[in-house]
Structures are given as structure tokens and as C-alpha cells.
PDB file of N, CA and C in Angstrom:
ATOM      1  N   ARG A   1      15.965  56.177 -33.509  1.00  0.00           N
ATOM      2  CA  ARG A   1      15.921  54.880 -32.871  1.00  0.00           C
ATOM      3  C   ARG A   1      14.512  54.318 -32.970  1.00  0.00           C
ATOM      4  N   LEU A   2      14.446  53.029 -33.216  1.00  0.00           N
ATOM      5  CA  LEU A   2      13.157  52.377 -33.332  1.00  0.00           C
ATOM      6  C   LEU A   2      13.070  51.192 -32.378  1.00  0.00           C
ATOM      7  N   ALA A   3      11.904  51.000 -31.808  1.00  0.00           N
ATOM      8  CA  ALA A   3      11.590  49.803 -31.042  1.00  0.00           C
ATOM      9  C   ALA A   3      10.457  49.112 -31.793  1.00  0.00           C
ATOM     10  N   VAL A   4      10.720  47.911 -32.248  1.00  0.00           N
ATOM     11  CA  VAL A   4       9.742  47.170 -33.040  1.00  0.00           C
ATOM     12  C   VAL A   4       9.252  45.980 -32.220  1.00  0.00           C
ATOM     13  N   ARG A   5       7.954  45.898 -32.059  1.00  0.00           N
ATOM     14  CA  ARG A   5       7.316  44.738 -31.435  1.00  0.00           C
ATOM     15  C   ARG A   5       6.443  44.104 -32.500  1.00  0.00           C
ATOM     16  N   TRP A   6       6.485  42.781 -32.560  1.00  0.00           N
ATOM     17  CA  TRP A   6       5.713  42.104 -33.596  1.00  0.00           C
ATOM     18  C   TRP A   6       5.076  40.843 -33.042  1.00  0.00           C
ATOM     19  N   ALA A   7       4.017  40.416 -33.726  1.00  0.00           N
ATOM     20  CA  ALA A   7       3.319  39.193 -33.349  1.00  0.00           C
ATOM     21  C   ALA A   7       2.784  38.535 -34.613  1.00  0.00           C
ATOM     22  N   PRO A   8       2.902  37.208 -34.700  1.00  0.00           N
ATOM     23  CA  PRO A   8       2.288  36.506 -35.831  1.00  0.00           C
ATOM     24  C   PRO A   8       0.776  36.476 -35.667  1.00  0.00           C
ATOM     25  N   ARG A   9       0.083  36.636 -36.761  1.00  0.00           N
ATOM     26  CA  ARG A   9      -1.384  36.566 -36.784  1.00  0.00           C
ATOM     27  C   ARG A   9      -1.790  35.720 -37.983  1.00  0.00           C
ATOM     28  N   GLY A  10      -1.634  34.405 -37.847  1.00  0.00           N
ATOM     29  CA  GLY A  10      -1.903  33.521 -38.985  1.00  0.00           C
ATOM     30  C   GLY A  10      -0.918  33.798 -40.095  1.00  0.00           C
ATOM     31  N   ARG A  11      -1.427  34.114 -41.274  1.00  0.00           N
ATOM     32  CA  ARG A  11      -0.558  34.465 -42.411  1.00  0.00           C
ATOM     33  C   ARG A  11      -0.400  35.974 -42.513  1.00  0.00           C
ATOM     34  N   ALA A  12      -0.096  36.583 -41.394  1.00  0.00           N
ATOM     35  CA  ALA A  12       0.127  38.027 -41.336  1.00  0.00           C
ATOM     36  C   ALA A  12       1.052  38.320 -40.162  1.00  0.00           C
ATOM     37  N   VAL A  13       1.631  39.509 -40.194  1.00  0.00           N
ATOM     38  CA  VAL A  13       2.461  39.960 -39.083  1.00  0.00           C
ATOM     39  C   VAL A  13       1.887  41.285 -38.582  1.00  0.00           C
ATOM     40  N   GLU A  14       1.681  41.350 -37.286  1.00  0.00           N
ATOM     41  CA  GLU A  14       1.194  42.572 -36.643  1.00  0.00           C
ATOM     42  C   GLU A  14       2.417  43.303 -36.088  1.00  0.00           C
ATOM     43  N   LEU A  15       2.584  44.549 -36.489  1.00  0.00           N
ATOM     44  CA  LEU A  15       3.766  45.330 -36.120  1.00  0.00           C
ATOM     45  C   LEU A  15       3.377  46.566 -35.324  1.00  0.00           C
ATOM     46  N   GLU A  16       4.176  46.873 -34.323  1.00  0.00           N
ATOM     47  CA  GLU A  16       4.085  48.142 -33.604  1.00  0.00           C
ATOM     48  C   GLU A  16       5.490  48.723 -33.616  1.00  0.00           C
ATOM     49  N   ILE A  17       5.640  49.835 -34.309  1.00  0.00           N
ATOM     50  CA  ILE A  17       6.960  50.464 -34.471  1.00  0.00           C
ATOM     51  C   ILE A  17       6.920  51.813 -33.767  1.00  0.00           C
ATOM     52  N   THR A  18       7.786  51.968 -32.779  1.00  0.00           N
ATOM     53  CA  THR A  18       7.816  53.194 -31.986  1.00  0.00           C
ATOM     54  C   THR A  18       9.146  53.899 -32.178  1.00  0.00           C
ATOM     55  N   GLN A  19       9.078  55.197 -32.466  1.00  0.00           N
ATOM     56  CA  GLN A  19      10.296  56.006 -32.516  1.00  0.00           C
ATOM     57  C   GLN A  19      10.633  56.405 -31.080  1.00  0.00           C
ATOM     58  N   VAL A  20      11.784  55.954 -30.596  1.00  0.00           N
ATOM     59  CA  VAL A  20      12.138  56.136 -29.193  1.00  0.00           C
ATOM     60  C   VAL A  20      13.320  57.086 -28.991  1.00  0.00           C
ATOM     61  N   GLN A  21      13.645  57.857 -29.992  1.00  0.00           N
ATOM     62  CA  GLN A  21      14.726  58.828 -29.845  1.00  0.00           C
ATOM     63  C   GLN A  21      14.297  59.926 -28.863  1.00  0.00           C
ATOM     64  N   PRO A  22      15.262  60.680 -28.338  1.00  0.00           N
ATOM     65  CA  PRO A  22      14.910  61.757 -27.403  1.00  0.00           C
ATOM     66  C   PRO A  22      13.901  62.733 -28.025  1.00  0.00           C
ATOM     67  N   PRO A  23      12.977  63.251 -27.212  1.00  0.00           N
ATOM     68  CA  PRO A  23      11.931  64.149 -27.732  1.00  0.00           C
ATOM     69  C   PRO A  23      12.480  65.358 -28.490  1.00  0.00           C
ATOM     70  N   GLU A  24      13.626  65.863 -28.071  1.00  0.00           N
ATOM     71  CA  GLU A  24      14.175  67.047 -28.748  1.00  0.00           C
ATOM     72  C   GLU A  24      14.602  66.749 -30.186  1.00  0.00           C
ATOM     73  N   TRP A  25      14.735  65.484 -30.553  1.00  0.00           N
ATOM     74  CA  TRP A  25      15.055  65.114 -31.933  1.00  0.00           C
ATOM     75  C   TRP A  25      13.818  65.154 -32.819  1.00  0.00           C
ATOM     76  N   GLY A  26      12.643  65.156 -32.194  1.00  0.00           N
ATOM     77  CA  GLY A  26      11.400  65.173 -32.956  1.00  0.00           C
ATOM     78  C   GLY A  26      11.075  63.802 -33.547  1.00  0.00           C
ATOM     79  N   VAL A  27       9.956  63.751 -34.233  1.00  0.00           N
ATOM     80  CA  VAL A  27       9.525  62.526 -34.919  1.00  0.00           C
ATOM     81  C   VAL A  27      10.009  62.608 -36.358  1.00  0.00           C
ATOM     82  N   ARG A  28      10.606  61.550 -36.834  1.00  0.00           N
ATOM     83  CA  ARG A  28      11.127  61.508 -38.199  1.00  0.00           C
ATOM     84  C   ARG A  28      10.156  60.789 -39.118  1.00  0.00           C
ATOM     85  N   ARG A  29      10.071  61.247 -40.328  1.00  0.00           N
ATOM     86  CA  ARG A  29       9.310  60.539 -41.360  1.00  0.00           C
ATOM     87  C   ARG A  29      10.276  59.559 -42.023  1.00  0.00           C
ATOM     88  N   ILE A  30       9.882  58.300 -42.076  1.00  0.00           N
ATOM     89  CA  ILE A  30      10.713  57.272 -42.701  1.00  0.00           C
ATOM     90  C   ILE A  30       9.842  56.564 -43.742  1.00  0.00           C
ATOM     91  N   PRO A  31       9.884  57.034 -44.987  1.00  0.00           N
ATOM     92  CA  PRO A  31       9.052  56.416 -46.023  1.00  0.00           C
ATOM     93  C   PRO A  31       9.649  55.095 -46.513  1.00  0.00           C
ATOM     94  N   GLY A  32       8.810  54.093 -46.639  1.00  0.00           N
ATOM     95  CA  GLY A  32       9.256  52.829 -47.222  1.00  0.00           C
ATOM     96  C   GLY A  32      10.274  52.071 -46.388  1.00  0.00           C
ATOM     97  N   LEU A  33      10.198  52.180 -45.064  1.00  0.00           N
ATOM     98  CA  LEU A  33      11.119  51.407 -44.225  1.00  0.00           C
ATOM     99  C   LEU A  33      10.912  49.930 -44.524  1.00  0.00           C
ATOM    100  N   GLU A  34      11.994  49.246 -44.848  1.00  0.00           N
ATOM    101  CA  GLU A  34      11.897  47.829 -45.172  1.00  0.00           C
ATOM    102  C   GLU A  34      12.068  46.984 -43.917  1.00  0.00           C
ATOM    103  N   LEU A  35      11.247  45.964 -43.828  1.00  0.00           N
ATOM    104  CA  LEU A  35      11.350  44.976 -42.759  1.00  0.00           C
ATOM    105  C   LEU A  35      11.467  43.609 -43.415  1.00  0.00           C
ATOM    106  N   GLY A  36      12.462  42.861 -42.982  1.00  0.00           N
ATOM    107  CA  GLY A  36      12.600  41.490 -43.466  1.00  0.00           C
ATOM    108  C   GLY A  36      11.726  40.584 -42.622  1.00  0.00           C
ATOM    109  N   VAL A  37      10.838  39.858 -43.271  1.00  0.00           N
ATOM    110  CA  VAL A  37       9.967  38.906 -42.584  1.00  0.00           C
ATOM    111  C   VAL A  37      10.208  37.547 -43.215  1.00  0.00           C
ATOM    112  N   ASP A  38      10.943  36.703 -42.501  1.00  0.00           N
ATOM    113  CA  ASP A  38      11.261  35.353 -42.985  1.00  0.00           C
ATOM    114  C   ASP A  38      11.859  35.365 -44.388  1.00  0.00           C
ATOM    115  N   GLY A  39      12.771  36.285 -44.642  1.00  0.00           N
ATOM    116  CA  GLY A  39      13.453  36.350 -45.930  1.00  0.00           C
ATOM    117  C   GLY A  39      12.764  37.204 -46.975  1.00  0.00           C
ATOM    118  N   GLY A  40      11.488  37.531 -46.775  1.00  0.00           N
ATOM    119  CA  GLY A  40      10.776  38.430 -47.688  1.00  0.00           C
ATOM    120  C   GLY A  40      10.871  39.856 -47.173  1.00  0.00           C
ATOM    121  N   ILE A  41      10.470  40.808 -47.991  1.00  0.00           N
ATOM    122  CA  ILE A  41      10.533  42.218 -47.620  1.00  0.00           C
ATOM    123  C   ILE A  41       9.125  42.805 -47.608  1.00  0.00           C
ATOM    124  N   VAL A  42       8.801  43.521 -46.530  1.00  0.00           N
ATOM    125  CA  VAL A  42       7.585  44.334 -46.476  1.00  0.00           C
ATOM    126  C   VAL A  42       8.019  45.768 -46.215  1.00  0.00           C
ATOM    127  N   ARG A  43       7.204  46.725 -46.632  1.00  0.00           N
ATOM    128  CA  ARG A  43       7.539  48.141 -46.457  1.00  0.00           C
ATOM    129  C   ARG A  43       6.465  48.841 -45.645  1.00  0.00           C
ATOM    130  N   VAL A  44       6.927  49.746 -44.786  1.00  0.00           N
ATOM    131  CA  VAL A  44       6.024  50.510 -43.925  1.00  0.00           C
ATOM    132  C   VAL A  44       6.457  51.966 -43.968  1.00  0.00           C
ATOM    133  N   ASP A  45       5.504  52.882 -44.112  1.00  0.00           N
ATOM    134  CA  ASP A  45       5.787  54.313 -44.037  1.00  0.00           C
ATOM    135  C   ASP A  45       5.589  54.767 -42.596  1.00  0.00           C
ATOM    136  N   LEU A  46       6.623  55.329 -41.999  1.00  0.00           N
ATOM    137  CA  LEU A  46       6.528  55.843 -40.637  1.00  0.00           C
ATOM    138  C   LEU A  46       6.345  57.352 -40.702  1.00  0.00           C
ATOM    139  N   ARG A  47       5.279  57.841 -40.052  1.00  0.00           N
ATOM    140  CA  ARG A  47       4.995  59.279 -40.027  1.00  0.00           C
ATOM    141  C   ARG A  47       4.704  59.774 -38.620  1.00  0.00           C
ATOM    142  N   GLU A  48       4.480  58.852 -37.692  1.00  0.00           N
ATOM    143  CA  GLU A  48       4.082  59.178 -36.326  1.00  0.00           C
ATOM    144  C   GLU A  48       5.087  58.577 -35.346  1.00  0.00           C
ATOM    145  N   ARG A  49       4.986  58.970 -34.087  1.00  0.00           N
ATOM    146  CA  ARG A  49       5.854  58.369 -33.067  1.00  0.00           C
ATOM    147  C   ARG A  49       5.584  56.867 -32.957  1.00  0.00           C
ATOM    148  N   VAL A  50       4.305  56.457 -33.056  1.00  0.00           N
ATOM    149  CA  VAL A  50       3.945  55.031 -33.017  1.00  0.00           C
ATOM    150  C   VAL A  50       3.159  54.685 -34.275  1.00  0.00           C
ATOM    151  N   THR A  51       3.594  53.639 -34.955  1.00  0.00           N
ATOM    152  CA  THR A  51       2.908  53.138 -36.148  1.00  0.00           C
ATOM    153  C   THR A  51       2.502  51.697 -35.877  1.00  0.00           C
ATOM    154  N   ARG A  52       1.221  51.408 -36.069  1.00  0.00           N
ATOM    155  CA  ARG A  52       0.711  50.037 -35.922  1.00  0.00           C
ATOM    156  C   ARG A  52       0.130  49.605 -37.254  1.00  0.00           C
ATOM    157  N   VAL A  53       0.519  48.411 -37.682  1.00  0.00           N
ATOM    158  CA  VAL A  53       0.054  47.908 -38.971  1.00  0.00           C
ATOM    159  C   VAL A  53       0.079  46.382 -38.947  1.00  0.00           C
ATOM    160  N   THR A  54      -0.847  45.782 -39.692  1.00  0.00           N
ATOM    161  CA  THR A  54      -0.848  44.335 -39.900  1.00  0.00           C
ATOM    162  C   THR A  54      -0.691  44.096 -41.392  1.00  0.00           C
ATOM    163  N   LEU A  55       0.310  43.287 -41.753  1.00  0.00           N
ATOM    164  CA  LEU A  55       0.622  43.055 -43.158  1.00  0.00           C
ATOM    165  C   LEU A  55       0.555  41.568 -43.481  1.00  0.00           C
ATOM    166  N   PRO A  56       0.052  41.223 -44.665  1.00  0.00           N
ATOM    167  CA  PRO A  56      -0.011  39.812 -45.053  1.00  0.00           C
ATOM    168  C   PRO A  56       1.383  39.239 -45.306  1.00  0.00           C
ATOM    169  N   THR A  57       1.549  37.961 -45.016  1.00  0.00           N
ATOM    170  CA  THR A  57       2.792  37.242 -45.286  1.00  0.00           C
ATOM    171  C   THR A  57       2.428  35.918 -45.958  1.00  0.00           C
ATOM    172  N   PRO A  58       3.357  35.331 -46.720  1.00  0.00           N
ATOM    173  CA  PRO A  58       3.049  34.079 -47.415  1.00  0.00           C
ATOM    174  C   PRO A  58       2.790  32.902 -46.464  1.00  0.00           C
ATOM    175  N   ALA A  59       3.380  32.972 -45.272  1.00  0.00           N
ATOM    176  CA  ALA A  59       3.232  31.908 -44.269  1.00  0.00           C
ATOM    177  C   ALA A  59       3.275  32.568 -42.898  1.00  0.00           C
ATOM    178  N   PRO A  60       2.892  31.851 -41.852  1.00  0.00           N
ATOM    179  CA  PRO A  60       3.006  32.447 -40.518  1.00  0.00           C
ATOM    180  C   PRO A  60       4.448  32.904 -40.242  1.00  0.00           C
ATOM    181  N   PRO A  61       4.647  34.171 -39.850  1.00  0.00           N
ATOM    182  CA  PRO A  61       6.004  34.696 -39.670  1.00  0.00           C
ATOM    183  C   PRO A  61       6.694  34.124 -38.428  1.00  0.00           C
ATOM    184  N   THR A  62       8.027  33.984 -38.545  1.00  0.00           N
ATOM    185  CA  THR A  62       8.824  33.496 -37.421  1.00  0.00           C
ATOM    186  C   THR A  62       9.935  34.463 -37.021  1.00  0.00           C
ATOM    187  N   ALA A  63      10.243  35.450 -37.876  1.00  0.00           N
ATOM    188  CA  ALA A  63      11.320  36.399 -37.570  1.00  0.00           C
ATOM    189  C   ALA A  63      11.099  37.710 -38.313  1.00  0.00           C
ATOM    190  N   VAL A  64      11.533  38.815 -37.684  1.00  0.00           N
ATOM    191  CA  VAL A  64      11.458  40.149 -38.294  1.00  0.00           C
ATOM    192  C   VAL A  64      12.813  40.819 -38.129  1.00  0.00           C
ATOM    193  N   VAL A  65      13.304  41.438 -39.210  1.00  0.00           N
ATOM    194  CA  VAL A  65      14.567  42.178 -39.212  1.00  0.00           C
ATOM    195  C   VAL A  65      14.288  43.582 -39.736  1.00  0.00           C
ATOM    196  N   VAL A  66      14.756  44.599 -39.033  1.00  0.00           N
ATOM    197  CA  VAL A  66      14.557  45.989 -39.456  1.00  0.00           C
ATOM    198  C   VAL A  66      15.653  46.382 -40.445  1.00  0.00           C
ATOM    199  N   ASP A  67      15.254  46.976 -41.556  1.00  0.00           N
ATOM    200  CA  ASP A  67      16.161  47.515 -42.561  1.00  0.00           C
ATOM    201  C   ASP A  67      17.250  46.511 -42.952  1.00  0.00           C
ATOM    202  N   PRO A  68      16.863  45.340 -43.463  1.00  0.00           N
ATOM    203  CA  PRO A  68      17.857  44.299 -43.747  1.00  0.00           C
ATOM    204  C   PRO A  68      18.911  44.696 -44.777  1.00  0.00           C
ATOM    205  N   ARG A  69      18.588  45.643 -45.654  1.00  0.00           N
ATOM    206  CA  ARG A  69      19.571  46.085 -46.660  1.00  0.00           C
ATOM    207  C   ARG A  69      20.332  47.337 -46.219  1.00  0.00           C
ATOM    208  N   GLN A  70      20.087  47.760 -44.983  1.00  0.00           N
ATOM    209  CA  GLN A  70      20.785  48.895 -44.356  1.00  0.00           C
ATOM    210  C   GLN A  70      20.743  50.162 -45.211  1.00  0.00           C
ATOM    211  N   ARG A  71      19.532  50.556 -45.588  1.00  0.00           N
ATOM    212  CA  ARG A  71      19.353  51.781 -46.379  1.00  0.00           C
ATOM    213  C   ARG A  71      19.199  53.016 -45.503  1.00  0.00           C
ATOM    214  N   TRP A  72      18.862  52.813 -44.225  1.00  0.00           N
ATOM    215  CA  TRP A  72      18.683  53.918 -43.295  1.00  0.00           C
ATOM    216  C   TRP A  72      19.749  53.838 -42.210  1.00  0.00           C
ATOM    217  N   LEU A  73      20.213  54.988 -41.756  1.00  0.00           N
ATOM    218  CA  LEU A  73      21.142  55.039 -40.641  1.00  0.00           C
ATOM    219  C   LEU A  73      20.297  55.118 -39.376  1.00  0.00           C
ATOM    220  N   LEU A  74      20.093  53.964 -38.736  1.00  0.00           N
ATOM    221  CA  LEU A  74      19.225  53.939 -37.553  1.00  0.00           C
ATOM    222  C   LEU A  74      19.602  52.771 -36.649  1.00  0.00           C
ATOM    223  N   GLU A  75      19.181  52.896 -35.408  1.00  0.00           N
ATOM    224  CA  GLU A  75      19.299  51.824 -34.421  1.00  0.00           C
ATOM    225  C   GLU A  75      17.906  51.268 -34.185  1.00  0.00           C
ATOM    226  N   ALA A  76      17.813  49.944 -34.019  1.00  0.00           N
ATOM    227  CA  ALA A  76      16.514  49.340 -33.793  1.00  0.00           C
ATOM    228  C   ALA A  76      16.628  48.122 -32.888  1.00  0.00           C
ATOM    229  N   THR A  77      15.620  47.963 -32.040  1.00  0.00           N
ATOM    230  CA  THR A  77      15.482  46.738 -31.276  1.00  0.00           C
ATOM    231  C   THR A  77      14.222  46.044 -31.758  1.00  0.00           C
ATOM    232  N   VAL A  78      14.235  44.734 -31.741  1.00  0.00           N
ATOM    233  CA  VAL A  78      13.091  43.950 -32.220  1.00  0.00           C
ATOM    234  C   VAL A  78      12.731  42.930 -31.155  1.00  0.00           C
ATOM    235  N   ALA A  79      11.449  42.853 -30.821  1.00  0.00           N
ATOM    236  CA  ALA A  79      10.980  41.886 -29.830  1.00  0.00           C
ATOM    237  C   ALA A  79       9.672  41.271 -30.303  1.00  0.00           C
ATOM    238  N   ARG A  80       9.586  39.975 -30.141  1.00  0.00           N
ATOM    239  CA  ARG A  80       8.326  39.295 -30.464  1.00  0.00           C
ATOM    240  C   ARG A  80       7.397  39.391 -29.263  1.00  0.00           C
ATOM    241  N   ARG A  81       6.129  39.687 -29.517  1.00  0.00           N
ATOM    242  CA  ARG A  81       5.132  39.769 -28.439  1.00  0.00           C
ATOM    243  C   ARG A  81       4.513  38.428 -28.209  1.00  0.00           C
TER     244      ARG A  81
END
């Protein structure tokens, strides 16, 4: 399970992705997780319980979608900060 919080930063998106599954499940490595940002795709490698990253975008972002092509079996919530 992922909880994604994001904020626009000019022509970039600031992301905080937290793995919120029960502790007994451990932290999962998710290489190349795709996020849809206003129709474009950005990729993030998840290796920790919390991943923070700022990525460039062509224009100020207005929406984020986790795994838009459904390549991973996961649950996610997305909230704008």
C-alpha cells in the first residue's frame, strides 16, 4: 500500500511516497514505479518506507496518478499538499 502526497513546485512536482502496509509485510522495493503527472509519465524507484523526490515537469502539475498503466498490484491513495 502506498500513500502519495504531492505538491506543485513551479515546473516540478514534489512527491512524498510512503509505504503504509503493515510492518510485518516489510518494506518492498518497487523499481521504476510510474506516476502519471498531467498525462505524462515519471518514474521513481522505491527502496525505503518513505521516498521523497522532486521531479521536473513540462508545466506546473495539476494531477498525479499512481501506476496509470497498472503494472503493479498495489493500493494507493493520492493527496495534494
